[in-house]
Amino acid sequence: MSELKSGLILEDGESVVMEIEAELWATSSNPIMRALGAVRKFIAKICGHRERGFLVITNRRVVEVKNIIACYCFNVSSTVKYLLPSSVKEVGYRKMATCGCFCPAYYLYYESFTQTTEVMLNGSDAKEAQKTVDAFYRAIAAAQVGNA
């Protein structure tokens, strides 16, 4: 069994397609905003606060994981959400210019009946964003067929 950064435990016969760590501090890929995000993250770390979010895509399911650590070691919040294949209405990516036209940021998004989630893909280009969307779609489609 592989050890995931998100802490998700895999089922028997399940393999990880990709594990995406969400950028929770920087608001865009603009170097200035990334630097400000790094400063915010550093200050929070000094104060003992950490937040980590992951989107884990396996060959059978898609899972959101978010952990919040306070006072350096107390896990004050852990959220694990399974995305039900029947609830996902659409999945895709969008490109957004952040520093004029020089720093494009790619965001994976998916919309379900209860929420819309958007995750910035760090250091990504259109090809990587498309690969991520395809993997997400295949996992949802495989789970949909498996439940039918």
Short mmCIF file of N, CA and C in Angstrom, two decimals:
data_model
loop_
_atom_site.label_atom_id
_atom_site.label_comp_id
_atom_site.label_asym_id
_atom_site.label_seq_id
_atom_site.Cartn_x
_atom_site.Cartn_y
_atom_site.Cartn_z
N MET A 1 0.85 -1.17 0.00
CA MET A 1 0.00 0.00 0.00
C MET A 1 0.89 1.23 0.00
N SER A 2 0.64 2.15 -0.92
CA SER A 2 1.46 3.36 -1.00
C SER A 2 1.01 4.38 0.03
N GLU A 3 1.96 5.14 0.53
CA GLU A 3 1.68 6.18 1.50
C GLU A 3 1.43 7.48 0.75
N LEU A 4 0.25 8.05 0.90
CA LEU A 4 -0.11 9.28 0.22
C LEU A 4 0.12 10.47 1.14
N LYS A 5 0.47 11.60 0.55
CA LYS A 5 0.66 12.82 1.35
C LYS A 5 -0.64 13.26 2.01
N SER A 6 -1.76 12.94 1.38
CA SER A 6 -3.06 13.33 1.92
C SER A 6 -3.49 12.46 3.11
N GLY A 7 -2.86 11.29 3.28
CA GLY A 7 -3.23 10.39 4.36
C GLY A 7 -4.37 9.46 4.00
N LEU A 8 -4.87 9.52 2.77
CA LEU A 8 -5.97 8.67 2.34
C LEU A 8 -5.51 7.22 2.28
N ILE A 9 -6.33 6.32 2.79
CA ILE A 9 -6.03 4.89 2.77
C ILE A 9 -6.71 4.28 1.56
N LEU A 10 -5.93 3.62 0.73
CA LEU A 10 -6.47 3.02 -0.48
C LEU A 10 -7.13 1.68 -0.19
N GLU A 11 -8.13 1.34 -0.97
CA GLU A 11 -8.79 0.05 -0.86
C GLU A 11 -7.96 -1.00 -1.59
N ASP A 12 -8.28 -2.27 -1.38
CA ASP A 12 -7.58 -3.35 -2.08
C ASP A 12 -7.80 -3.22 -3.59
N GLY A 13 -6.72 -3.32 -4.35
CA GLY A 13 -6.80 -3.25 -5.80
C GLY A 13 -6.94 -1.84 -6.35
N GLU A 14 -6.91 -0.85 -5.50
CA GLU A 14 -7.06 0.53 -5.95
C GLU A 14 -5.68 1.14 -6.16
N SER A 15 -5.53 1.91 -7.24
CA SER A 15 -4.25 2.57 -7.49
C SER A 15 -4.47 4.06 -7.72
N VAL A 16 -3.49 4.85 -7.34
CA VAL A 16 -3.57 6.30 -7.46
C VAL A 16 -3.25 6.70 -8.89
N VAL A 17 -4.13 7.49 -9.48
CA VAL A 17 -3.88 8.06 -10.79
C VAL A 17 -3.10 9.36 -10.61
N MET A 18 -3.60 10.22 -9.72
CA MET A 18 -2.86 11.43 -9.36
C MET A 18 -3.36 11.99 -8.04
N GLU A 19 -2.45 12.63 -7.35
CA GLU A 19 -2.76 13.30 -6.09
C GLU A 19 -2.35 14.76 -6.26
N ILE A 20 -3.33 15.64 -6.24
CA ILE A 20 -3.09 17.06 -6.48
C ILE A 20 -3.16 17.79 -5.15
N GLU A 21 -2.08 18.47 -4.80
CA GLU A 21 -2.11 19.29 -3.59
C GLU A 21 -2.63 20.66 -3.97
N ALA A 22 -3.69 21.08 -3.31
CA ALA A 22 -4.30 22.36 -3.61
C ALA A 22 -3.44 23.50 -3.08
N GLU A 23 -3.34 24.56 -3.86
CA GLU A 23 -2.64 25.76 -3.43
C GLU A 23 -3.64 26.60 -2.63
N LEU A 24 -3.51 26.59 -1.32
CA LEU A 24 -4.47 27.27 -0.46
C LEU A 24 -4.01 28.66 -0.04
N TRP A 25 -2.80 29.04 -0.37
CA TRP A 25 -2.26 30.32 0.09
C TRP A 25 -2.13 31.34 -1.03
N ALA A 26 -1.58 30.99 -2.17
CA ALA A 26 -1.44 31.92 -3.28
C ALA A 26 -2.75 31.96 -4.05
N THR A 27 -3.12 33.14 -4.53
CA THR A 27 -4.39 33.28 -5.23
C THR A 27 -4.26 33.16 -6.73
N SER A 28 -3.03 33.15 -7.25
CA SER A 28 -2.82 33.01 -8.68
C SER A 28 -1.39 32.58 -8.94
N SER A 29 -1.04 32.40 -10.22
CA SER A 29 0.33 32.02 -10.55
C SER A 29 1.22 33.24 -10.77
N ASN A 30 0.68 34.41 -10.61
CA ASN A 30 1.45 35.65 -10.68
C ASN A 30 2.57 35.58 -9.64
N PRO A 31 3.82 35.83 -10.02
CA PRO A 31 4.94 35.72 -9.06
C PRO A 31 4.77 36.59 -7.82
N ILE A 32 4.19 37.76 -7.97
CA ILE A 32 3.97 38.63 -6.81
C ILE A 32 2.94 38.01 -5.86
N MET A 33 1.86 37.49 -6.41
CA MET A 33 0.82 36.87 -5.57
C MET A 33 1.34 35.58 -4.94
N ARG A 34 2.17 34.84 -5.66
CA ARG A 34 2.76 33.63 -5.08
C ARG A 34 3.69 33.99 -3.93
N ALA A 35 4.44 35.09 -4.09
CA ALA A 35 5.33 35.55 -3.01
C ALA A 35 4.51 35.98 -1.79
N LEU A 36 3.43 36.71 -2.02
CA LEU A 36 2.57 37.12 -0.91
C LEU A 36 1.93 35.90 -0.23
N GLY A 37 1.55 34.91 -1.03
CA GLY A 37 1.01 33.67 -0.48
C GLY A 37 2.05 32.94 0.35
N ALA A 38 3.29 32.94 -0.12
CA ALA A 38 4.37 32.29 0.64
C ALA A 38 4.62 33.01 1.96
N VAL A 39 4.51 34.33 1.95
CA VAL A 39 4.67 35.10 3.19
C VAL A 39 3.53 34.78 4.16
N ARG A 40 2.29 34.74 3.65
CA ARG A 40 1.14 34.39 4.50
C ARG A 40 1.30 32.98 5.08
N LYS A 41 1.77 32.06 4.25
CA LYS A 41 1.98 30.68 4.71
C LYS A 41 3.07 30.62 5.77
N PHE A 42 4.15 31.37 5.57
CA PHE A 42 5.26 31.40 6.53
C PHE A 42 4.81 31.98 7.88
N ILE A 43 4.06 33.06 7.84
CA ILE A 43 3.55 33.67 9.09
C ILE A 43 2.62 32.71 9.81
N ALA A 44 1.75 32.04 9.06
CA ALA A 44 0.84 31.06 9.66
C ALA A 44 1.62 29.90 10.27
N LYS A 45 2.69 29.48 9.59
CA LYS A 45 3.51 28.38 10.10
C LYS A 45 4.20 28.77 11.40
N ILE A 46 4.69 30.00 11.48
CA ILE A 46 5.30 30.49 12.72
C ILE A 46 4.29 30.48 13.86
N CYS A 47 3.05 30.83 13.54
CA CYS A 47 1.98 30.84 14.56
C CYS A 47 1.42 29.45 14.83
N GLY A 48 1.91 28.44 14.12
CA GLY A 48 1.49 27.06 14.36
C GLY A 48 0.28 26.63 13.59
N HIS A 49 -0.09 27.36 12.55
CA HIS A 49 -1.29 27.04 11.77
C HIS A 49 -0.88 26.52 10.40
N ARG A 50 -1.40 25.36 10.03
CA ARG A 50 -1.15 24.78 8.71
C ARG A 50 -2.46 24.30 8.10
N GLU A 51 -2.59 24.51 6.81
CA GLU A 51 -3.74 24.00 6.07
C GLU A 51 -3.21 23.28 4.84
N ARG A 52 -3.74 22.09 4.62
CA ARG A 52 -3.36 21.32 3.43
C ARG A 52 -4.62 20.72 2.82
N GLY A 53 -4.73 20.85 1.53
CA GLY A 53 -5.86 20.30 0.81
C GLY A 53 -5.39 19.46 -0.36
N PHE A 54 -6.08 18.37 -0.62
CA PHE A 54 -5.70 17.46 -1.69
C PHE A 54 -6.93 17.03 -2.47
N LEU A 55 -6.72 16.76 -3.73
CA LEU A 55 -7.70 16.11 -4.56
C LEU A 55 -7.03 14.83 -5.03
N VAL A 56 -7.56 13.68 -4.60
CA VAL A 56 -6.96 12.39 -4.91
C VAL A 56 -7.84 11.69 -5.94
N ILE A 57 -7.24 11.35 -7.07
CA ILE A 57 -7.95 10.65 -8.14
C ILE A 57 -7.35 9.26 -8.23
N THR A 58 -8.18 8.26 -8.00
CA THR A 58 -7.74 6.87 -8.12
C THR A 58 -8.45 6.25 -9.31
N ASN A 59 -8.18 4.98 -9.55
CA ASN A 59 -8.86 4.30 -10.65
C ASN A 59 -10.31 3.99 -10.32
N ARG A 60 -10.75 4.22 -9.08
CA ARG A 60 -12.12 3.90 -8.68
C ARG A 60 -12.93 5.06 -8.12
N ARG A 61 -12.27 6.13 -7.67
CA ARG A 61 -13.01 7.20 -6.99
C ARG A 61 -12.21 8.50 -7.02
N VAL A 62 -12.92 9.57 -6.66
CA VAL A 62 -12.30 10.88 -6.51
C VAL A 62 -12.63 11.35 -5.09
N VAL A 63 -11.60 11.79 -4.37
CA VAL A 63 -11.75 12.14 -2.96
C VAL A 63 -11.11 13.50 -2.70
N GLU A 64 -11.82 14.36 -1.95
CA GLU A 64 -11.27 15.63 -1.46
C GLU A 64 -10.83 15.41 -0.02
N VAL A 65 -9.63 15.89 0.32
CA VAL A 65 -9.12 15.78 1.69
C VAL A 65 -8.61 17.14 2.10
N LYS A 66 -9.02 17.62 3.28
CA LYS A 66 -8.51 18.88 3.81
C LYS A 66 -8.19 18.69 5.29
N ASN A 67 -6.99 19.10 5.69
CA ASN A 67 -6.55 19.01 7.07
C ASN A 67 -6.12 20.39 7.57
N ILE A 68 -6.50 20.71 8.80
CA ILE A 68 -6.09 21.95 9.45
C ILE A 68 -5.40 21.58 10.75
N ILE A 69 -4.16 22.07 10.92
CA ILE A 69 -3.36 21.83 12.11
C ILE A 69 -3.23 23.16 12.86
N ALA A 70 -3.48 23.16 14.15
CA ALA A 70 -3.32 24.36 14.98
C ALA A 70 -2.32 24.07 16.09
N CYS A 71 -1.69 25.10 16.57
CA CYS A 71 -0.71 25.00 17.66
C CYS A 71 0.36 23.95 17.36
N TYR A 72 0.81 23.92 16.13
CA TYR A 72 1.89 23.08 15.63
C TYR A 72 1.58 21.59 15.54
N CYS A 73 0.67 21.04 16.34
CA CYS A 73 0.51 19.59 16.32
C CYS A 73 -0.93 19.10 16.50
N PHE A 74 -1.89 19.98 16.76
CA PHE A 74 -3.26 19.53 17.00
C PHE A 74 -4.05 19.55 15.70
N ASN A 75 -4.50 18.37 15.31
CA ASN A 75 -5.32 18.26 14.11
C ASN A 75 -6.74 18.69 14.48
N VAL A 76 -7.07 19.95 14.20
CA VAL A 76 -8.36 20.48 14.63
C VAL A 76 -9.47 20.21 13.63
N SER A 77 -9.09 19.87 12.41
CA SER A 77 -10.12 19.61 11.41
C SER A 77 -9.58 18.70 10.32
N SER A 78 -10.33 17.67 10.03
CA SER A 78 -10.04 16.79 8.90
C SER A 78 -11.35 16.56 8.17
N THR A 79 -11.34 16.83 6.89
CA THR A 79 -12.52 16.62 6.07
C THR A 79 -12.15 15.70 4.92
N VAL A 80 -12.89 14.62 4.78
CA VAL A 80 -12.69 13.69 3.67
C VAL A 80 -14.04 13.56 2.97
N LYS A 81 -14.07 13.93 1.69
CA LYS A 81 -15.31 13.89 0.92
C LYS A 81 -15.12 13.02 -0.31
N TYR A 82 -16.00 12.05 -0.47
CA TYR A 82 -16.05 11.24 -1.68
C TYR A 82 -16.99 11.95 -2.64
N LEU A 83 -16.56 12.09 -3.87
CA LEU A 83 -17.43 12.67 -4.88
C LEU A 83 -18.27 11.56 -5.49
N LEU A 84 -19.55 11.68 -5.39
CA LEU A 84 -20.43 10.69 -5.98
C LEU A 84 -20.51 10.94 -7.48
N PRO A 85 -20.29 9.91 -8.28
CA PRO A 85 -20.28 10.09 -9.73
C PRO A 85 -21.59 10.69 -10.25
N SER A 86 -22.69 10.32 -9.66
CA SER A 86 -23.97 10.82 -10.14
C SER A 86 -24.19 12.29 -9.80
N SER A 87 -23.42 12.85 -8.87
CA SER A 87 -23.63 14.24 -8.48
C SER A 87 -22.76 15.21 -9.28
N VAL A 88 -21.75 14.72 -9.98
CA VAL A 88 -20.86 15.60 -10.74
C VAL A 88 -21.54 15.94 -12.07
N LYS A 89 -21.80 17.24 -12.26
CA LYS A 89 -22.45 17.69 -13.48
C LYS A 89 -21.45 18.01 -14.58
N GLU A 90 -20.33 18.60 -14.20
CA GLU A 90 -19.32 18.91 -15.21
C GLU A 90 -17.95 19.02 -14.57
N VAL A 91 -16.94 18.78 -15.38
CA VAL A 91 -15.55 18.89 -14.95
C VAL A 91 -14.79 19.52 -16.11
N GLY A 92 -13.84 20.36 -15.77
CA GLY A 92 -13.06 21.01 -16.81
C GLY A 92 -11.91 21.80 -16.21
N TYR A 93 -11.27 22.58 -17.05
CA TYR A 93 -10.23 23.48 -16.56
C TYR A 93 -10.42 24.82 -17.21
N ARG A 94 -9.88 25.83 -16.57
CA ARG A 94 -9.91 27.15 -17.16
C ARG A 94 -8.54 27.79 -17.02
N LYS A 95 -8.22 28.61 -17.99
CA LYS A 95 -6.96 29.34 -17.99
C LYS A 95 -7.29 30.79 -17.71
N MET A 96 -6.51 31.39 -16.83
CA MET A 96 -6.76 32.77 -16.48
C MET A 96 -5.43 33.50 -16.44
N ALA A 97 -5.31 34.60 -17.17
CA ALA A 97 -4.09 35.41 -17.12
C ALA A 97 -4.09 36.20 -15.81
N THR A 98 -2.95 36.22 -15.14
CA THR A 98 -2.91 36.86 -13.82
C THR A 98 -2.01 38.08 -13.77
N CYS A 99 -1.02 38.16 -14.61
CA CYS A 99 -0.10 39.30 -14.61
C CYS A 99 -0.08 39.84 -16.03
N GLY A 100 -1.17 40.50 -16.40
CA GLY A 100 -1.33 40.85 -17.80
C GLY A 100 -1.59 39.57 -18.57
N CYS A 101 -0.75 39.29 -19.53
CA CYS A 101 -0.90 38.04 -20.29
C CYS A 101 0.28 37.12 -20.07
N PHE A 102 1.13 37.43 -19.09
CA PHE A 102 2.39 36.70 -18.93
C PHE A 102 2.31 35.47 -18.02
N CYS A 103 1.48 35.48 -17.03
CA CYS A 103 1.46 34.40 -16.03
C CYS A 103 0.12 33.68 -16.06
N PRO A 104 -0.09 32.79 -17.00
CA PRO A 104 -1.37 32.09 -17.02
C PRO A 104 -1.46 31.10 -15.85
N ALA A 105 -2.62 31.05 -15.26
CA ALA A 105 -2.89 30.08 -14.20
C ALA A 105 -3.96 29.13 -14.72
N TYR A 106 -3.78 27.86 -14.45
CA TYR A 106 -4.74 26.84 -14.86
C TYR A 106 -5.45 26.32 -13.61
N TYR A 107 -6.76 26.26 -13.70
CA TYR A 107 -7.59 25.82 -12.58
C TYR A 107 -8.42 24.62 -13.02
N LEU A 108 -8.37 23.55 -12.25
CA LEU A 108 -9.27 22.42 -12.43
C LEU A 108 -10.54 22.77 -11.68
N TYR A 109 -11.68 22.60 -12.30
CA TYR A 109 -12.94 22.84 -11.58
C TYR A 109 -13.89 21.70 -11.85
N TYR A 110 -14.76 21.49 -10.91
CA TYR A 110 -15.86 20.57 -11.12
C TYR A 110 -17.07 21.09 -10.38
N GLU A 111 -18.20 20.87 -10.99
CA GLU A 111 -19.46 21.34 -10.43
C GLU A 111 -20.35 20.15 -10.14
N SER A 112 -20.88 20.14 -8.94
CA SER A 112 -21.82 19.08 -8.58
C SER A 112 -23.14 19.73 -8.18
N PHE A 113 -24.06 18.94 -7.74
CA PHE A 113 -25.35 19.49 -7.35
C PHE A 113 -25.26 20.32 -6.07
N THR A 114 -24.26 20.07 -5.24
CA THR A 114 -24.17 20.76 -3.95
C THR A 114 -23.06 21.79 -3.87
N GLN A 115 -22.07 21.74 -4.75
CA GLN A 115 -20.95 22.67 -4.64
C GLN A 115 -20.20 22.78 -5.95
N THR A 116 -19.41 23.82 -6.03
CA THR A 116 -18.45 23.98 -7.12
C THR A 116 -17.09 24.10 -6.48
N THR A 117 -16.13 23.32 -6.95
CA THR A 117 -14.79 23.34 -6.38
C THR A 117 -13.81 23.68 -7.49
N GLU A 118 -12.83 24.51 -7.13
CA GLU A 118 -11.81 24.93 -8.07
C GLU A 118 -10.45 24.79 -7.40
N VAL A 119 -9.51 24.17 -8.10
CA VAL A 119 -8.18 23.93 -7.56
C VAL A 119 -7.16 24.49 -8.55
N MET A 120 -6.27 25.36 -8.07
CA MET A 120 -5.22 25.87 -8.95
C MET A 120 -4.18 24.79 -9.15
N LEU A 121 -3.82 24.55 -10.40
CA LEU A 121 -2.82 23.54 -10.75
C LEU A 121 -1.47 24.25 -10.82
N ASN A 122 -0.58 23.96 -9.87
CA ASN A 122 0.72 24.62 -9.82
C ASN A 122 1.61 24.19 -10.97
N GLY A 123 2.26 25.18 -11.61
CA GLY A 123 3.23 24.90 -12.65
C GLY A 123 2.68 24.10 -13.81
N SER A 124 1.44 24.33 -14.14
CA SER A 124 0.78 23.53 -15.17
C SER A 124 0.72 24.29 -16.48
N ASP A 125 0.54 23.54 -17.55
CA ASP A 125 0.26 24.13 -18.85
C ASP A 125 -1.03 23.48 -19.37
N ALA A 126 -1.43 23.84 -20.58
CA ALA A 126 -2.70 23.32 -21.11
C ALA A 126 -2.69 21.80 -21.22
N LYS A 127 -1.56 21.23 -21.59
CA LYS A 127 -1.47 19.77 -21.75
C LYS A 127 -1.64 19.06 -20.41
N GLU A 128 -0.97 19.57 -19.37
CA GLU A 128 -1.10 18.97 -18.03
C GLU A 128 -2.51 19.16 -17.48
N ALA A 129 -3.11 20.33 -17.70
CA ALA A 129 -4.47 20.57 -17.24
C ALA A 129 -5.44 19.61 -17.92
N GLN A 130 -5.27 19.41 -19.22
CA GLN A 130 -6.13 18.47 -19.95
C GLN A 130 -5.96 17.05 -19.43
N LYS A 131 -4.72 16.67 -19.14
CA LYS A 131 -4.44 15.33 -18.60
C LYS A 131 -5.15 15.14 -17.25
N THR A 132 -5.13 16.17 -16.42
CA THR A 132 -5.78 16.11 -15.11
C THR A 132 -7.30 15.97 -15.26
N VAL A 133 -7.88 16.76 -16.15
CA VAL A 133 -9.33 16.69 -16.38
C VAL A 133 -9.72 15.32 -16.93
N ASP A 134 -8.91 14.79 -17.85
CA ASP A 134 -9.20 13.46 -18.41
C ASP A 134 -9.15 12.38 -17.33
N ALA A 135 -8.16 12.45 -16.44
CA ALA A 135 -8.05 11.46 -15.36
C ALA A 135 -9.25 11.56 -14.42
N PHE A 136 -9.66 12.78 -14.10
CA PHE A 136 -10.82 13.00 -13.24
C PHE A 136 -12.06 12.40 -13.90
N TYR A 137 -12.25 12.70 -15.17
CA TYR A 137 -13.42 12.20 -15.88
C TYR A 137 -13.43 10.68 -15.95
N ARG A 138 -12.27 10.08 -16.25
CA ARG A 138 -12.21 8.61 -16.32
C ARG A 138 -12.55 7.96 -14.98
N ALA A 139 -12.07 8.55 -13.87
CA ALA A 139 -12.37 7.99 -12.55
C ALA A 139 -13.86 8.07 -12.25
N ILE A 140 -14.47 9.22 -12.57
CA ILE A 140 -15.91 9.39 -12.35
C ILE A 140 -16.70 8.44 -13.25
N ALA A 141 -16.31 8.35 -14.51
CA ALA A 141 -17.03 7.49 -15.46
C ALA A 141 -16.91 6.01 -15.07
N ALA A 142 -15.71 5.60 -14.61
CA ALA A 142 -15.51 4.21 -14.19
C ALA A 142 -16.36 3.89 -12.96
N ALA A 143 -16.44 4.84 -12.03
CA ALA A 143 -17.27 4.62 -10.84
C ALA A 143 -18.74 4.58 -11.21
N GLN A 144 -19.15 5.38 -12.18
CA GLN A 144 -20.55 5.42 -12.65
C GLN A 144 -20.92 4.07 -13.27
N VAL A 145 -20.04 3.52 -14.08
CA VAL A 145 -20.30 2.23 -14.73
C VAL A 145 -20.30 1.11 -13.68
N GLY A 146 -19.40 1.21 -12.69
CA GLY A 146 -19.32 0.20 -11.64
C GLY A 146 -20.55 0.16 -10.76
N ASN A 147 -21.25 1.31 -10.61
CA ASN A 147 -22.44 1.38 -9.76
C ASN A 147 -23.71 1.01 -10.52
N ALA A 148 -23.65 0.94 -11.84
CA ALA A 148 -24.85 0.68 -12.62
C ALA A 148 -25.26 -0.77 -12.58
#
